[in-house]
CSV table of C-alpha atoms in Angstrom, one decimal:
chain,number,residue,atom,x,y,z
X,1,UNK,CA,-125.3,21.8,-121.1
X,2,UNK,CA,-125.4,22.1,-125.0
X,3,UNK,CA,-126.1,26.1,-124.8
X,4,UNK,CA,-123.6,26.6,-121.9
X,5,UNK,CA,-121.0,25.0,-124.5
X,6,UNK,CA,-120.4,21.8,-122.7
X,7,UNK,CA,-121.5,19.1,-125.3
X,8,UNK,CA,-119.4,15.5,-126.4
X,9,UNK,CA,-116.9,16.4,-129.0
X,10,UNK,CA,-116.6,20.5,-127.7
X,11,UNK,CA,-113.2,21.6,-126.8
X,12,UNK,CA,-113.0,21.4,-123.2
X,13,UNK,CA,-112.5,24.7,-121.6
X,14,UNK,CA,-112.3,24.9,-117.3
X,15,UNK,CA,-113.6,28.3,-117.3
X,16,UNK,CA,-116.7,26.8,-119.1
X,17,UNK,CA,-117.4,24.4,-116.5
X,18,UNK,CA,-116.6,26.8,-113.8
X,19,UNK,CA,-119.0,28.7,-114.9
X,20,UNK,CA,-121.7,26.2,-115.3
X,21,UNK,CA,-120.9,25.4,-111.6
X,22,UNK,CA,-121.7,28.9,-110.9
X,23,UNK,CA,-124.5,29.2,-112.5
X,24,UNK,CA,-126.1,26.0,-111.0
X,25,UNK,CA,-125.4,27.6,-107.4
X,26,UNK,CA,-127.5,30.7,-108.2
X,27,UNK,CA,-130.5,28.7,-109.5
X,28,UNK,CA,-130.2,26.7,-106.1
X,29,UNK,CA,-129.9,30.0,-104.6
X,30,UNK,CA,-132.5,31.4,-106.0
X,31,UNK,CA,-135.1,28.4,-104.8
X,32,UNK,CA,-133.8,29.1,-101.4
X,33,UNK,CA,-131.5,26.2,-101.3
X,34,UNK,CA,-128.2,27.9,-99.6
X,35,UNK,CA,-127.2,24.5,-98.5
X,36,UNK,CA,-126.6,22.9,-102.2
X,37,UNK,CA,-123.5,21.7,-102.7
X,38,UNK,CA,-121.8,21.2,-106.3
X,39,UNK,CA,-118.4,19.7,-107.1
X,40,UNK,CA,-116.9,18.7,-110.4
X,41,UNK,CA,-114.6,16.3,-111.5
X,42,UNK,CA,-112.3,16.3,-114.9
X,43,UNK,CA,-111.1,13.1,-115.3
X,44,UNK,CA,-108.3,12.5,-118.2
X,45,UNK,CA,-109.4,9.6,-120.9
X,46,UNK,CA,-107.3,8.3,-124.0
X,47,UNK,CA,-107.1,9.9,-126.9
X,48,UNK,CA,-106.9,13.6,-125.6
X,49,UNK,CA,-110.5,13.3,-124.1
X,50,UNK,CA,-112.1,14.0,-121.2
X,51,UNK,CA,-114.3,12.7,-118.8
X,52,UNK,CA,-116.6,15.3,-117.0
X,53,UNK,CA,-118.5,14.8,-113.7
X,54,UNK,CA,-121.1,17.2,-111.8
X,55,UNK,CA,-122.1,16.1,-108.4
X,56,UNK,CA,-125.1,17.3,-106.7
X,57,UNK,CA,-126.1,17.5,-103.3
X,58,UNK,CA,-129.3,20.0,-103.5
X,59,UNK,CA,-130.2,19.9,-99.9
X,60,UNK,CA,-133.2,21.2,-98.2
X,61,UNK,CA,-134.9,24.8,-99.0
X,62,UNK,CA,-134.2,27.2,-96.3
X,63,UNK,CA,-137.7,28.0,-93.9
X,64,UNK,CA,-138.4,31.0,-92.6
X,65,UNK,CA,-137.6,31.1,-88.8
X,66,UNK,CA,-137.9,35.1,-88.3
X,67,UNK,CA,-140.1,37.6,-89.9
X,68,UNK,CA,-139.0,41.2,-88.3
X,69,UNK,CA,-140.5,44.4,-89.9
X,70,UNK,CA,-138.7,47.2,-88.0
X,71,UNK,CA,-140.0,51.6,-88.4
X,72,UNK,CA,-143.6,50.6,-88.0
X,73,UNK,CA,-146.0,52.5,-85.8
X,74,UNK,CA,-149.2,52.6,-87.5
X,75,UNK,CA,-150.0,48.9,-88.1
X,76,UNK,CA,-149.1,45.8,-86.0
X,77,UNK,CA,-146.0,43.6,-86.8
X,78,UNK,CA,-149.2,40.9,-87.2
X,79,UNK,CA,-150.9,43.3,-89.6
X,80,UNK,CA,-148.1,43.4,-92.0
X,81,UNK,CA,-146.3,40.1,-91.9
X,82,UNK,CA,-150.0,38.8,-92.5
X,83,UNK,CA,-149.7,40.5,-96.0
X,84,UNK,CA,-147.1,38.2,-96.6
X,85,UNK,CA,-146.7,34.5,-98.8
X,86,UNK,CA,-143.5,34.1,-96.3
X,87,UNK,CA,-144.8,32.8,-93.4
X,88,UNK,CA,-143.1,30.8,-90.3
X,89,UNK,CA,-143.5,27.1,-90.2
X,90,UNK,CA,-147.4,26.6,-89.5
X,91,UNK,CA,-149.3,23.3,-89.3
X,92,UNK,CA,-150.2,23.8,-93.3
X,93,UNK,CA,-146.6,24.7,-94.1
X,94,UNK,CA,-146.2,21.0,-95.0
X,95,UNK,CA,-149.0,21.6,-98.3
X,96,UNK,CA,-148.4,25.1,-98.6
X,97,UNK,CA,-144.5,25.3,-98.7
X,98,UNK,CA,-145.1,29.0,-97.6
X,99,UNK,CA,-142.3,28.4,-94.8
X,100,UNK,CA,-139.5,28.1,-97.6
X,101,UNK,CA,-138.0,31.3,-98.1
X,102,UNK,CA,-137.3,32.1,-102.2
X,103,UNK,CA,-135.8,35.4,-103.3
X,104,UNK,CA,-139.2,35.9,-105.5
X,105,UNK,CA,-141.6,35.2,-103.2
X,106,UNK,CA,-139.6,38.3,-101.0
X,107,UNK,CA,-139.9,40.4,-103.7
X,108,UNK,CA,-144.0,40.0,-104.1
X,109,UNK,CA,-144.2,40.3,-100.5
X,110,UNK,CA,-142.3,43.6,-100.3
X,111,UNK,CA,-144.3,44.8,-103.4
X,112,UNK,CA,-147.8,44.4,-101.5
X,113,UNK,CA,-146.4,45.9,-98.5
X,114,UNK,CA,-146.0,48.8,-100.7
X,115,UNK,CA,-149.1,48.6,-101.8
X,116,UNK,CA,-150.5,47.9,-98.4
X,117,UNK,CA,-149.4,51.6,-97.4
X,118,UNK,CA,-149.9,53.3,-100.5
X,119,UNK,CA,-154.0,52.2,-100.5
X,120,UNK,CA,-154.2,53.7,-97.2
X,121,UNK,CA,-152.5,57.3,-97.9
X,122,UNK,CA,-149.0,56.9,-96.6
X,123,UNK,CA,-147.9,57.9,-100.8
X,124,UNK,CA,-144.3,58.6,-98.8
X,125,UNK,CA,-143.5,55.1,-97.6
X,126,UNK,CA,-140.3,53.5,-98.1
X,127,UNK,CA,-138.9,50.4,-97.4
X,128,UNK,CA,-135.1,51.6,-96.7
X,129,UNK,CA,-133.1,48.4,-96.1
X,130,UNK,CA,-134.3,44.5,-96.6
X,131,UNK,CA,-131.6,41.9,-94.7
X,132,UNK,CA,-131.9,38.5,-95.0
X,133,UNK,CA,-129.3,36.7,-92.7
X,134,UNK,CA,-128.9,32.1,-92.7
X,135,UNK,CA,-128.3,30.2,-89.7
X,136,UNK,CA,-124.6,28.8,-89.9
X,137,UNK,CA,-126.3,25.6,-91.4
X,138,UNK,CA,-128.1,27.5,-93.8
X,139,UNK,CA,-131.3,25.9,-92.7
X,140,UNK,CA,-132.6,28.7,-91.0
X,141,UNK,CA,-133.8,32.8,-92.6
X,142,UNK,CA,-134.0,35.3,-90.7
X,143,UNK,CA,-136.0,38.3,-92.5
X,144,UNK,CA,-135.4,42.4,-91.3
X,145,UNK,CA,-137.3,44.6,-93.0
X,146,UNK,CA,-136.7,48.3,-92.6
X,147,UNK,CA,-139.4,50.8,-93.6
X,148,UNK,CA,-140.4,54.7,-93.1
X,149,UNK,CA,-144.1,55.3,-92.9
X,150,UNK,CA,-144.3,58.3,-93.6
X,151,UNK,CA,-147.7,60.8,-92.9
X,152,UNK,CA,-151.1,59.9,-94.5
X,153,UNK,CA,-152.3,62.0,-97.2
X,154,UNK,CA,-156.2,62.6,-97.7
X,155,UNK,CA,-157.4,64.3,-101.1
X,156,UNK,CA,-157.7,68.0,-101.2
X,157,UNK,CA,-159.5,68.5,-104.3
X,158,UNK,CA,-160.1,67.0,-107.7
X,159,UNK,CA,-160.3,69.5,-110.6
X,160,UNK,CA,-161.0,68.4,-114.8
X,161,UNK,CA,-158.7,70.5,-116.9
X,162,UNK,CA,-159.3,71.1,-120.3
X,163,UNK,CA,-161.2,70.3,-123.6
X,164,UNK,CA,-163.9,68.3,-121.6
X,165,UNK,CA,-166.8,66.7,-124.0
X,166,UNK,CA,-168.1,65.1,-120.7
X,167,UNK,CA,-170.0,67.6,-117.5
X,168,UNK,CA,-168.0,67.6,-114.8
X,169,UNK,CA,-170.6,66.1,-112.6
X,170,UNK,CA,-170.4,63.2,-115.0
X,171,UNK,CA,-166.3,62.8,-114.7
X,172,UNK,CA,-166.8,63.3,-110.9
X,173,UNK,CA,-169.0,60.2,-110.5
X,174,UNK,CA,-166.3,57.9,-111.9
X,175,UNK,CA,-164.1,58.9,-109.0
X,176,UNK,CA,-163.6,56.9,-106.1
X,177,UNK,CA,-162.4,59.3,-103.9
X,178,UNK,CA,-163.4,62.6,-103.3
X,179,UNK,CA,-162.1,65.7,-101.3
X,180,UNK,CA,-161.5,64.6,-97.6
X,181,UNK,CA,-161.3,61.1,-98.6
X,182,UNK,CA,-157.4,59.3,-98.0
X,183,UNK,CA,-155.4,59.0,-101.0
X,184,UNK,CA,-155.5,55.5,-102.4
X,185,UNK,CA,-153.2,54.6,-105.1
X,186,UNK,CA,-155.6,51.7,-105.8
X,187,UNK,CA,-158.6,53.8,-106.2
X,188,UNK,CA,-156.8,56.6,-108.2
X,189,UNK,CA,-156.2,53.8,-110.8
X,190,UNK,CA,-159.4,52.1,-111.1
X,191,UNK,CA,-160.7,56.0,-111.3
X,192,UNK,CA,-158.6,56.7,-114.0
X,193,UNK,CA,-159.5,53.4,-116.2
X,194,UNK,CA,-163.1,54.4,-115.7
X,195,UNK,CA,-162.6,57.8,-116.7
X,196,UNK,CA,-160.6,56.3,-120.3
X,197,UNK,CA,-163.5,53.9,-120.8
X,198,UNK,CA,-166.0,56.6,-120.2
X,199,UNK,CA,-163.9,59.4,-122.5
X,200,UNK,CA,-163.2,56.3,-124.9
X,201,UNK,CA,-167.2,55.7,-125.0
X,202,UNK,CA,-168.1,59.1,-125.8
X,203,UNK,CA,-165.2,59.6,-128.6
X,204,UNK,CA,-167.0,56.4,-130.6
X,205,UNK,CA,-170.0,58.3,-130.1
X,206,UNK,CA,-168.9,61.8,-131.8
X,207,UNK,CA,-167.6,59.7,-134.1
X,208,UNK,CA,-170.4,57.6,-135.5
């Protein structure tokens, strides 16, 4: 309250409170809690003061009743909503909590669906639209994910351009993939830090 400006003694300004009131919904909102419920009172004391009051009602996080991943041909709807931490209610969803919908969590699933595609050559994937719709009770999440797949791309050749102090049959047996193989974003990286340790290595060596 102190660094929203709200402290015993401050001048009491409405839009303040307002919008600490707002700012208390969107951290509820955030946790997944679209059912919290936050009033406040200003009740008048002696002596010009004020009386301020902030009632709570949290409620329940929302769980996830519907995971729907719409554009996809190449992989199941089980393949994909697997790759997810959102998950609909499950005998370990009591321990796990991995029924409770959070805007976070979304976001880290979406990135490893992403990633999911990228690792397996589709380097044009999209995901074009993300809905997430409540149940009038706000209880209930209902998840639509649209996506475009794209074609899979496979790895037409690899070629080392210039001032090489390394053969090139050296720098091609760092590589993960090779011509014919399907692009992987994952494998391009861990190529590339193998190749920067390897250059690294022999750049202390020409030095010493």
């Amino acid at each position: 309250m102190k660094q929203s400006g709200l402290q015993e003694g401050d001048i009491f300004r409405r839009a303040t409170l307002d919008q600490i009131e707002l700012d208390l919904m969107r951290v509820y909102t955030t946790q997944g809690r679209y059912g919290a419920d936050i009033t406040t009172e200003v009740e008048n004391l002696p002596g010009n003061r004020v009386a301020l009051n902030i009632n709570i009602t949290e409620g329940r996080v929302a769980s996830i009743s519907h995971i729907n991943i719409v554009g996809n041909t190449v992989f199941t709807d089980k393949e994909l909503t697997d790759l997810f931490t959102l998950q609909l209610p499950n005998f370990w969803s009591f321990y796990t909590k991995s029924d409770q919908y959070s805007r976070e969590k979304l976001s880290g699933d979406l990135e490893r669906l992403r990633s999911y595609y990228l690792d397996r050559g589709y380097i044009n994937f999209s995901i074009d639209s993300t809905q997430v719709a409540l149940s009038p009770d706000k209880q209930d999440v209902f998840i639509t994910v649209d996506i475009t797949e794209g074609e899979q791309f496979k790895v037409a050749d690899v070629v080392f351009v210039g001032n090489l102090v390394v053969s090139d049959d050296v720098l091609q047996s760092k590589l993960s993939m090779t011509a014919g193989d399907v692009f992987s974003r994952r494998e391009m990286t861990d190529s590339q830090e193998r190749l920067v340790r390897l250059l690294g290595d022999q750049a202390t060596c020409l030095r010493m």
